[in-house]
Amino acid sequence: MTQITTIERHILDQQRLFPEARGTFTQLMYDVGLFAKLIAREVRHAGLVDILGRAGSTNIQGEEQQKLDVYAHDTIVRMMEYTGRVCIMASEEIAGPIRVPEEYGCGDYVLLFDPLDGSSNIDYNVSTGTIFSVHRRVTSCETPGGLEDLLQPGYRQVAAGYVIYGSSTMLVYTAGQGVHGFTLDASLGEFLLSHPDIRIPDAPGYYSVNAGYARYWTEGVRRYVEWLTGRTPDSPAPAMPLRYTGSLVADFHRTLLAGGVFLYPADTRDAAHSHGKLRLCYECAPLAFIMAQAGGYASDGVNPILNLLPRELHQRAPFFVGNARLVREAERFIARYDADWAVAYRDQVVVVREPTEA
Ligand code: P6P
């Protein structure tokens, strides 16, 4: 009989790698699996409710339907604050830190998340996702968690993952011991191990970028994309095909499994996009941790994403992620053709290096 490994069993097996582990982190990952199931259930209903909603202004339960991203946010907050395993949280949906009521206790961990990324695609039935990042708190347990616990560099993450609500619902996570994917068996209500030890393929599959913004790219990014598409003599052969869904988790998941590179670069469209569109703390950093654990690499075009020290919760970062060779080539094009931009950018970000890094 083939072994069935639930995510709970897998997390327990991982915990056994750390004899000193007290099980709190394991419990936290159980909680993540549960909120993922709750959100997946509602996302699955979205299309149905939408059709029925057209008959009137209420959903099938006769309630005013919550927006799914608000539902996802509320589900995660309610689920996680009650456990007492986190001391503070941050969400893409809320401007400031989410404090944990004192009566729930003050945990050792910190959770940052994008509750439903790509939710604008729900009406078109495009995959969406939840992205999460876990840090250990750095402030004393005697005090409530604070911004200092949230604004940590990506290399200090203890876990990161995402749930993709696609043709099937998958939870992909790392706790620093490789990347593992679990597919939801809705009939069991369990996430079952379907993709153990994910490694990004060496052979690049696709490149992924919103080519509609090409006119706003810097020269280095433009030349880099020409290189990816075989329009320069030393391009990676064969020229890579383009895939772009406009849903970060879907584009990242395909890059992780098929190889290649995803980029959302800084562009000259307006000030809001001068560091790109994606958020460092709960989009770029967790996905960078996963990609590093799968043998790939993530950069802002100048620095490793994992070495960026966030200065504010919703800070954006240019994002290049995928095969290490392809991402480092992006850094070379930017260093060569966007030197002035890179000098100005370096003055705007704070870089810290992992102590073990040379
Ligand atoms: P654009 C979705 O709104 C999102 O935040 C990410 O999921 C996605 O990668 C990006 O925006 C798409 O942005 O500018 O290409 O539509």
Short mmCIF file of C-alpha atoms and ligand atoms in Angstrom, two decimals:
data_model
loop_
_atom_site.label_atom_id
_atom_site.label_comp_id
_atom_site.label_asym_id
_atom_site.label_seq_id
_atom_site.Cartn_x
_atom_site.Cartn_y
_atom_site.Cartn_z
CA MET A 1 0.00 0.00 0.00
CA THR A 2 1.49 3.34 -0.97
CA GLN A 3 2.19 5.47 2.07
CA ILE A 4 -0.27 8.33 2.54
CA THR A 5 1.48 11.26 4.15
CA THR A 6 -0.77 13.99 5.44
CA ILE A 7 0.70 17.42 6.04
CA GLU A 8 0.29 16.85 9.76
CA ARG A 9 2.39 13.66 9.59
CA HIS A 10 4.98 15.39 7.41
CA ILE A 11 5.30 18.30 9.85
CA LEU A 12 5.67 15.83 12.75
CA ASP A 13 8.40 14.01 10.83
CA GLN A 14 10.12 17.35 10.26
CA GLN A 15 9.80 18.15 13.97
CA ARG A 16 11.61 14.92 14.79
CA LEU A 17 14.65 16.39 13.02
CA PHE A 18 14.87 18.88 15.89
CA PRO A 19 14.95 17.03 19.24
CA GLU A 20 14.77 20.34 21.09
CA ALA A 21 11.54 21.29 19.30
CA ARG A 22 8.66 21.87 21.69
CA GLY A 23 5.94 21.38 19.10
CA THR A 24 4.75 25.00 19.00
CA PHE A 25 5.93 25.45 15.43
CA THR A 26 4.35 22.15 14.49
CA GLN A 27 1.05 23.34 15.92
CA LEU A 28 1.38 26.60 14.03
CA MET A 29 1.76 24.71 10.75
CA TYR A 30 -1.35 22.64 11.61
CA ASP A 31 -3.19 25.96 11.98
CA VAL A 32 -1.93 27.04 8.56
CA GLY A 33 -3.28 23.83 7.01
CA LEU A 34 -6.68 24.45 8.62
CA PHE A 35 -7.09 28.04 7.45
CA ALA A 36 -6.00 26.92 3.99
CA LYS A 37 -8.87 24.39 3.91
CA LEU A 38 -11.38 26.98 5.09
CA ILE A 39 -10.34 29.50 2.44
CA ALA A 40 -10.20 26.83 -0.28
CA ARG A 41 -13.80 25.88 0.52
CA GLU A 42 -15.02 29.46 0.06
CA VAL A 43 -12.94 30.10 -3.05
CA ARG A 44 -14.45 26.96 -4.59
CA HIS A 45 -17.97 28.40 -4.01
CA ALA A 46 -17.14 31.80 -5.50
CA GLY A 47 -18.24 31.01 -9.03
CA LEU A 48 -21.46 29.31 -7.85
CA VAL A 49 -22.38 32.13 -5.51
CA ASP A 50 -21.63 34.64 -8.24
CA ILE A 51 -24.08 32.94 -10.62
CA LEU A 52 -26.81 32.69 -7.95
CA GLY A 53 -26.01 36.24 -6.81
CA ARG A 54 -27.11 37.45 -10.28
CA ALA A 55 -30.69 36.37 -9.38
CA GLY A 56 -30.68 38.88 -6.53
CA SER A 57 -28.18 40.64 -4.31
CA THR A 58 -27.69 37.88 -1.74
CA ASN A 59 -25.72 34.64 -1.77
CA ILE A 60 -27.11 31.15 -1.39
CA GLN A 61 -27.17 31.44 2.43
CA GLY A 62 -29.18 34.59 2.18
CA GLU A 63 -26.23 36.58 3.60
CA GLU A 64 -24.50 39.55 2.15
CA GLN A 65 -21.49 37.83 0.54
CA GLN A 66 -18.18 38.95 1.98
CA LYS A 67 -15.47 39.80 -0.50
CA LEU A 68 -13.27 36.72 -0.64
CA ASP A 69 -10.08 38.52 0.20
CA VAL A 70 -11.73 40.00 3.29
CA TYR A 71 -13.07 36.56 4.17
CA ALA A 72 -9.60 35.05 3.75
CA HIS A 73 -8.06 37.79 5.89
CA ASP A 74 -10.63 37.40 8.68
CA THR A 75 -10.29 33.61 8.66
CA ILE A 76 -6.51 33.75 9.10
CA VAL A 77 -6.66 36.40 11.84
CA ARG A 78 -9.39 34.60 13.80
CA MET A 79 -7.65 31.24 13.42
CA MET A 80 -4.17 32.41 14.36
CA GLU A 81 -4.74 35.00 17.10
CA TYR A 82 -6.71 32.55 19.23
CA THR A 83 -3.90 29.96 19.29
CA GLY A 84 -1.52 32.12 21.32
CA ARG A 85 1.30 30.90 19.09
CA VAL A 86 1.89 34.26 17.40
CA CYS A 87 2.75 37.56 19.12
CA ILE A 88 1.81 39.80 16.18
CA MET A 89 0.70 39.55 12.56
CA ALA A 90 0.61 41.61 9.38
CA SER A 91 -1.70 41.31 6.36
CA GLU A 92 -1.77 42.82 2.89
CA GLU A 93 -5.34 43.86 3.76
CA ILE A 94 -4.50 45.97 6.83
CA ALA A 95 -2.30 49.06 6.97
CA GLY A 96 -0.77 48.45 10.39
CA PRO A 97 0.30 45.51 12.58
CA ILE A 98 -2.41 43.14 13.79
CA ARG A 99 -2.02 42.90 17.53
CA VAL A 100 -2.97 39.73 19.40
CA PRO A 101 -5.46 40.29 22.27
CA GLU A 102 -3.63 39.77 25.58
CA GLU A 103 -6.14 37.13 26.72
CA TYR A 104 -4.89 34.84 23.95
CA GLY A 105 -1.32 34.82 25.26
CA CYS A 106 1.79 35.98 23.49
CA GLY A 107 3.46 33.46 21.22
CA ASP A 108 6.99 33.00 19.98
CA TYR A 109 6.18 33.43 16.31
CA VAL A 110 5.21 36.15 13.86
CA LEU A 111 2.95 35.65 10.83
CA LEU A 112 2.84 37.88 7.74
CA PHE A 113 0.48 37.02 4.92
CA ASP A 114 -1.26 37.98 1.74
CA PRO A 115 -4.65 36.37 2.39
CA LEU A 116 -5.85 36.07 -1.20
CA ASP A 117 -3.37 37.25 -3.77
CA GLY A 118 -4.71 37.76 -7.26
CA SER A 119 -8.30 38.04 -6.03
CA SER A 120 -9.11 40.40 -8.92
CA ASN A 121 -8.85 37.25 -11.08
CA ILE A 122 -11.60 35.35 -9.20
CA ASP A 123 -14.33 36.48 -11.62
CA TYR A 124 -12.32 35.05 -14.52
CA ASN A 125 -11.68 31.75 -12.75
CA VAL A 126 -7.92 32.29 -12.75
CA SER A 127 -5.98 30.62 -9.93
CA THR A 128 -5.44 32.70 -6.80
CA GLY A 129 -3.37 32.06 -3.72
CA THR A 130 -2.50 32.73 -0.09
CA ILE A 131 1.13 33.52 0.74
CA PHE A 132 2.55 33.33 4.28
CA SER A 133 5.83 34.03 6.05
CA VAL A 134 6.80 32.93 9.56
CA HIS A 135 9.51 34.51 11.71
CA ARG A 136 10.53 33.89 15.31
CA ARG A 137 9.89 36.95 17.47
CA VAL A 138 12.96 39.04 18.37
CA THR A 139 11.45 41.06 21.25
CA SER A 140 11.09 39.83 24.83
CA CYS A 141 8.14 37.54 25.58
CA GLU A 142 7.34 39.90 28.47
CA THR A 143 6.06 42.48 26.00
CA PRO A 144 3.50 42.32 23.18
CA GLY A 145 4.91 41.81 19.69
CA GLY A 146 5.84 44.93 17.72
CA LEU A 147 7.03 46.21 14.36
CA GLU A 148 10.56 45.03 15.18
CA ASP A 149 9.26 41.46 15.13
CA LEU A 150 7.58 41.99 11.75
CA LEU A 151 10.33 43.90 9.93
CA GLN A 152 12.96 41.18 9.75
CA PRO A 153 15.15 40.24 6.77
CA GLY A 154 13.95 37.29 4.73
CA TYR A 155 16.91 35.09 5.64
CA ARG A 156 15.55 34.93 9.21
CA GLN A 157 12.28 33.27 8.16
CA VAL A 158 11.66 29.94 9.91
CA ALA A 159 8.98 28.93 7.40
CA ALA A 160 7.24 30.19 4.30
CA GLY A 161 4.63 28.86 1.97
CA TYR A 162 1.67 29.42 -0.27
CA VAL A 163 -1.66 27.84 -1.05
CA ILE A 164 -2.68 27.84 -4.71
CA TYR A 165 -6.41 27.59 -5.42
CA GLY A 166 -6.19 26.21 -8.94
CA SER A 167 -7.33 23.11 -10.81
CA SER A 168 -6.52 21.52 -7.47
CA THR A 169 -5.74 23.15 -4.15
CA MET A 170 -2.08 22.77 -3.18
CA LEU A 171 -0.13 23.89 -0.14
CA VAL A 172 3.61 24.31 -0.77
CA TYR A 173 5.89 25.11 2.17
CA THR A 174 9.42 25.08 3.46
CA ALA A 175 10.69 25.10 7.04
CA GLY A 176 14.30 25.19 5.88
CA GLN A 177 14.41 21.46 5.14
CA GLY A 178 13.50 21.52 1.45
CA VAL A 179 10.24 22.40 -0.30
CA HIS A 180 7.25 20.09 -0.12
CA GLY A 181 3.90 20.21 -1.90
CA PHE A 182 0.59 18.83 -0.64
CA THR A 183 -2.60 18.44 -2.65
CA LEU A 184 -5.97 18.77 -0.95
CA ASP A 185 -8.11 15.65 -1.11
CA ALA A 186 -11.45 17.34 -0.57
CA SER A 187 -13.20 14.01 0.08
CA LEU A 188 -10.87 13.44 3.06
CA GLY A 189 -10.40 17.10 3.94
CA GLU A 190 -6.68 16.39 4.08
CA PHE A 191 -3.61 17.83 2.37
CA LEU A 192 -1.68 14.78 1.10
CA LEU A 193 2.01 14.84 0.15
CA SER A 194 2.09 14.92 -3.64
CA HIS A 195 5.34 16.79 -4.42
CA PRO A 196 8.12 15.83 -1.96
CA ASP A 197 11.45 17.70 -2.14
CA ILE A 198 10.59 20.07 -4.98
CA ARG A 199 13.67 21.32 -6.89
CA ILE A 200 13.47 23.86 -9.71
CA PRO A 201 14.48 22.12 -12.99
CA ASP A 202 17.80 23.27 -14.47
CA ALA A 203 16.26 23.44 -17.94
CA PRO A 204 14.40 26.78 -18.07
CA GLY A 205 10.74 26.32 -19.01
CA TYR A 206 9.14 29.76 -19.36
CA TYR A 207 9.82 33.38 -18.67
CA SER A 208 6.99 35.30 -17.04
CA VAL A 209 6.50 39.07 -17.11
CA ASN A 210 3.74 41.55 -17.96
CA ALA A 211 5.06 42.48 -21.41
CA GLY A 212 2.37 45.16 -21.62
CA TYR A 213 4.60 47.38 -19.52
CA ALA A 214 7.71 46.93 -21.70
CA ARG A 215 7.70 50.61 -22.62
CA TYR A 216 8.20 51.48 -18.92
CA TRP A 217 11.14 49.09 -18.32
CA THR A 218 14.66 50.35 -17.80
CA GLU A 219 17.15 49.58 -20.58
CA GLY A 220 18.76 46.74 -18.62
CA VAL A 221 15.41 44.96 -18.10
CA ARG A 222 14.46 45.47 -21.75
CA ARG A 223 17.76 43.99 -22.96
CA TYR A 224 17.43 41.15 -20.44
CA VAL A 225 14.01 40.17 -21.82
CA GLU A 226 15.43 40.32 -25.37
CA TRP A 227 18.16 37.94 -24.16
CA LEU A 228 15.56 35.58 -22.67
CA THR A 229 13.67 35.52 -25.97
CA GLY A 230 16.70 34.64 -28.07
CA ARG A 231 17.06 37.99 -29.79
CA THR A 232 20.74 38.33 -28.87
CA PRO A 233 23.60 36.05 -30.00
CA ASP A 234 24.36 34.66 -26.49
CA SER A 235 20.71 34.01 -25.55
CA PRO A 236 19.82 30.83 -23.65
CA ALA A 237 18.85 28.35 -26.34
CA PRO A 238 16.14 27.65 -27.16
CA ALA A 239 14.40 31.00 -26.83
CA MET A 240 12.03 30.77 -23.90
CA PRO A 241 8.24 30.94 -24.34
CA LEU A 242 6.22 33.46 -22.30
CA ARG A 243 3.55 32.55 -19.74
CA TYR A 244 1.91 35.20 -17.55
CA THR A 245 -1.39 34.84 -15.66
CA GLY A 246 -1.29 38.04 -13.61
CA SER A 247 -1.64 35.94 -10.45
CA LEU A 248 1.65 35.81 -8.56
CA VAL A 249 1.15 32.44 -6.87
CA ALA A 250 0.18 30.77 -10.17
CA ASP A 251 3.13 32.31 -12.03
CA PHE A 252 5.53 31.44 -9.22
CA HIS A 253 4.23 27.87 -8.89
CA ARG A 254 4.70 27.22 -12.61
CA THR A 255 8.22 28.70 -12.47
CA LEU A 256 9.08 26.47 -9.49
CA LEU A 257 7.84 23.29 -11.19
CA ALA A 258 8.71 24.01 -14.86
CA GLY A 259 11.85 26.13 -14.44
CA GLY A 260 12.53 29.57 -15.87
CA VAL A 261 12.17 33.04 -14.40
CA PHE A 262 9.35 35.30 -13.18
CA LEU A 263 9.97 39.03 -13.02
CA TYR A 264 8.03 42.02 -11.84
CA PRO A 265 10.67 44.74 -12.26
CA ALA A 266 10.75 48.34 -11.20
CA ASP A 267 9.39 50.50 -13.97
CA THR A 268 9.11 54.17 -14.89
CA ARG A 269 5.28 54.17 -15.11
CA ASP A 270 4.87 56.24 -11.93
CA ALA A 271 6.36 56.71 -8.46
CA ALA A 272 4.25 53.84 -7.07
CA HIS A 273 6.03 51.40 -9.39
CA SER A 274 9.56 52.74 -8.95
CA HIS A 275 10.26 49.60 -6.88
CA GLY A 276 7.83 47.42 -8.80
CA LYS A 277 4.42 46.33 -7.53
CA LEU A 278 5.01 43.29 -5.31
CA ARG A 279 5.36 43.55 -1.54
CA LEU A 280 8.60 42.51 0.14
CA CYS A 281 7.43 41.17 3.51
CA TYR A 282 4.58 38.86 2.54
CA GLU A 283 5.10 38.20 -1.17
CA CYS A 284 8.75 38.48 -2.29
CA ALA A 285 10.51 37.28 0.89
CA PRO A 286 8.46 34.07 1.48
CA LEU A 287 8.64 33.13 -2.20
CA ALA A 288 12.38 33.89 -2.20
CA PHE A 289 12.87 31.54 0.78
CA ILE A 290 10.96 28.78 -1.02
CA MET A 291 12.91 29.28 -4.25
CA ALA A 292 16.26 29.25 -2.42
CA GLN A 293 15.27 26.00 -0.71
CA ALA A 294 14.36 24.56 -4.13
CA GLY A 295 17.78 25.42 -5.59
CA GLY A 296 16.81 28.70 -7.26
CA TYR A 297 17.41 32.35 -6.40
CA ALA A 298 15.50 35.61 -5.97
CA SER A 299 16.81 39.13 -6.41
CA ASP A 300 15.58 42.72 -6.57
CA GLY A 301 17.89 43.10 -9.55
CA VAL A 302 20.74 44.34 -7.32
CA ASN A 303 20.58 42.37 -4.03
CA PRO A 304 19.37 38.95 -2.86
CA ILE A 305 15.74 39.47 -1.75
CA LEU A 306 16.48 37.55 1.46
CA ASN A 307 19.07 40.17 2.48
CA LEU A 308 16.69 43.15 2.33
CA LEU A 309 15.78 44.64 5.72
CA PRO A 310 12.18 45.94 5.40
CA ARG A 311 11.70 49.50 6.63
CA GLU A 312 7.92 49.35 6.45
CA LEU A 313 5.29 46.62 6.25
CA HIS A 314 4.02 47.27 2.73
CA GLN A 315 7.35 48.12 1.15
CA ARG A 316 7.55 47.07 -2.50
CA ALA A 317 10.54 45.40 -4.15
CA PRO A 318 11.48 44.66 -7.74
CA PHE A 319 11.29 40.85 -8.04
CA PHE A 320 13.27 38.41 -10.21
CA VAL A 321 12.86 34.77 -9.15
CA GLY A 322 13.61 31.35 -10.66
CA ASN A 323 16.68 29.55 -12.00
CA ALA A 324 19.73 31.06 -10.31
CA ARG A 325 21.60 31.41 -13.62
CA LEU A 326 18.75 33.35 -15.22
CA VAL A 327 18.21 35.62 -12.21
CA ARG A 328 21.91 36.44 -11.88
CA GLU A 329 21.90 37.30 -15.60
CA ALA A 330 19.22 39.89 -14.82
CA GLU A 331 21.54 41.39 -12.18
CA ARG A 332 24.31 41.55 -14.80
CA PHE A 333 22.13 43.34 -17.34
CA ILE A 334 21.00 45.86 -14.69
CA ALA A 335 24.57 46.44 -13.47
CA ARG A 336 25.73 47.00 -17.05
CA TYR A 337 22.89 49.09 -18.52
CA ASP A 338 21.09 50.59 -15.47
CA ALA A 339 24.10 51.67 -13.40
CA ASP A 340 22.63 55.09 -12.52
CA TRP A 341 19.30 53.55 -11.52
CA ALA A 342 21.13 50.91 -9.41
CA VAL A 343 23.15 53.56 -7.54
CA ALA A 344 19.99 55.51 -6.68
CA TYR A 345 18.14 52.30 -5.73
CA ARG A 346 20.95 51.16 -3.38
CA ASP A 347 20.50 54.41 -1.42
CA GLN A 348 16.80 53.61 -0.92
CA VAL A 349 17.08 50.09 0.51
CA VAL A 350 18.79 48.58 3.53
CA VAL A 351 20.75 45.38 2.96
CA VAL A 352 21.86 43.03 5.76
CA ARG A 353 23.71 39.80 5.24
CA GLU A 354 23.12 36.43 6.87
CA PRO A 355 25.90 36.03 9.49
CA THR A 356 27.10 32.86 7.75
CA GLU A 357 27.36 34.73 4.43
CA ALA A 358 30.91 35.75 3.46
P1 P6P B 1 -0.11 43.33 -13.19
C1 P6P B 1 -2.35 40.52 -8.41
O1 P6P B 1 -3.08 41.74 -8.36
C2 P6P B 1 -0.88 40.87 -8.16
O2 P6P B 1 -0.72 41.48 -6.94
C3 P6P B 1 -0.03 39.61 -8.27
O3 P6P B 1 -0.74 38.48 -7.92
C4 P6P B 1 0.40 39.61 -9.71
O4 P6P B 1 1.66 39.02 -9.91
C5 P6P B 1 0.44 41.10 -10.07
O5 P6P B 1 -0.45 41.76 -9.18
C6 P6P B 1 -0.02 41.35 -11.49
O6 P6P B 1 0.13 42.74 -11.71
O7 P6P B 1 0.41 44.76 -13.09
O8 P6P B 1 0.72 42.50 -14.15
O9 P6P B 1 -1.58 43.21 -13.45
#
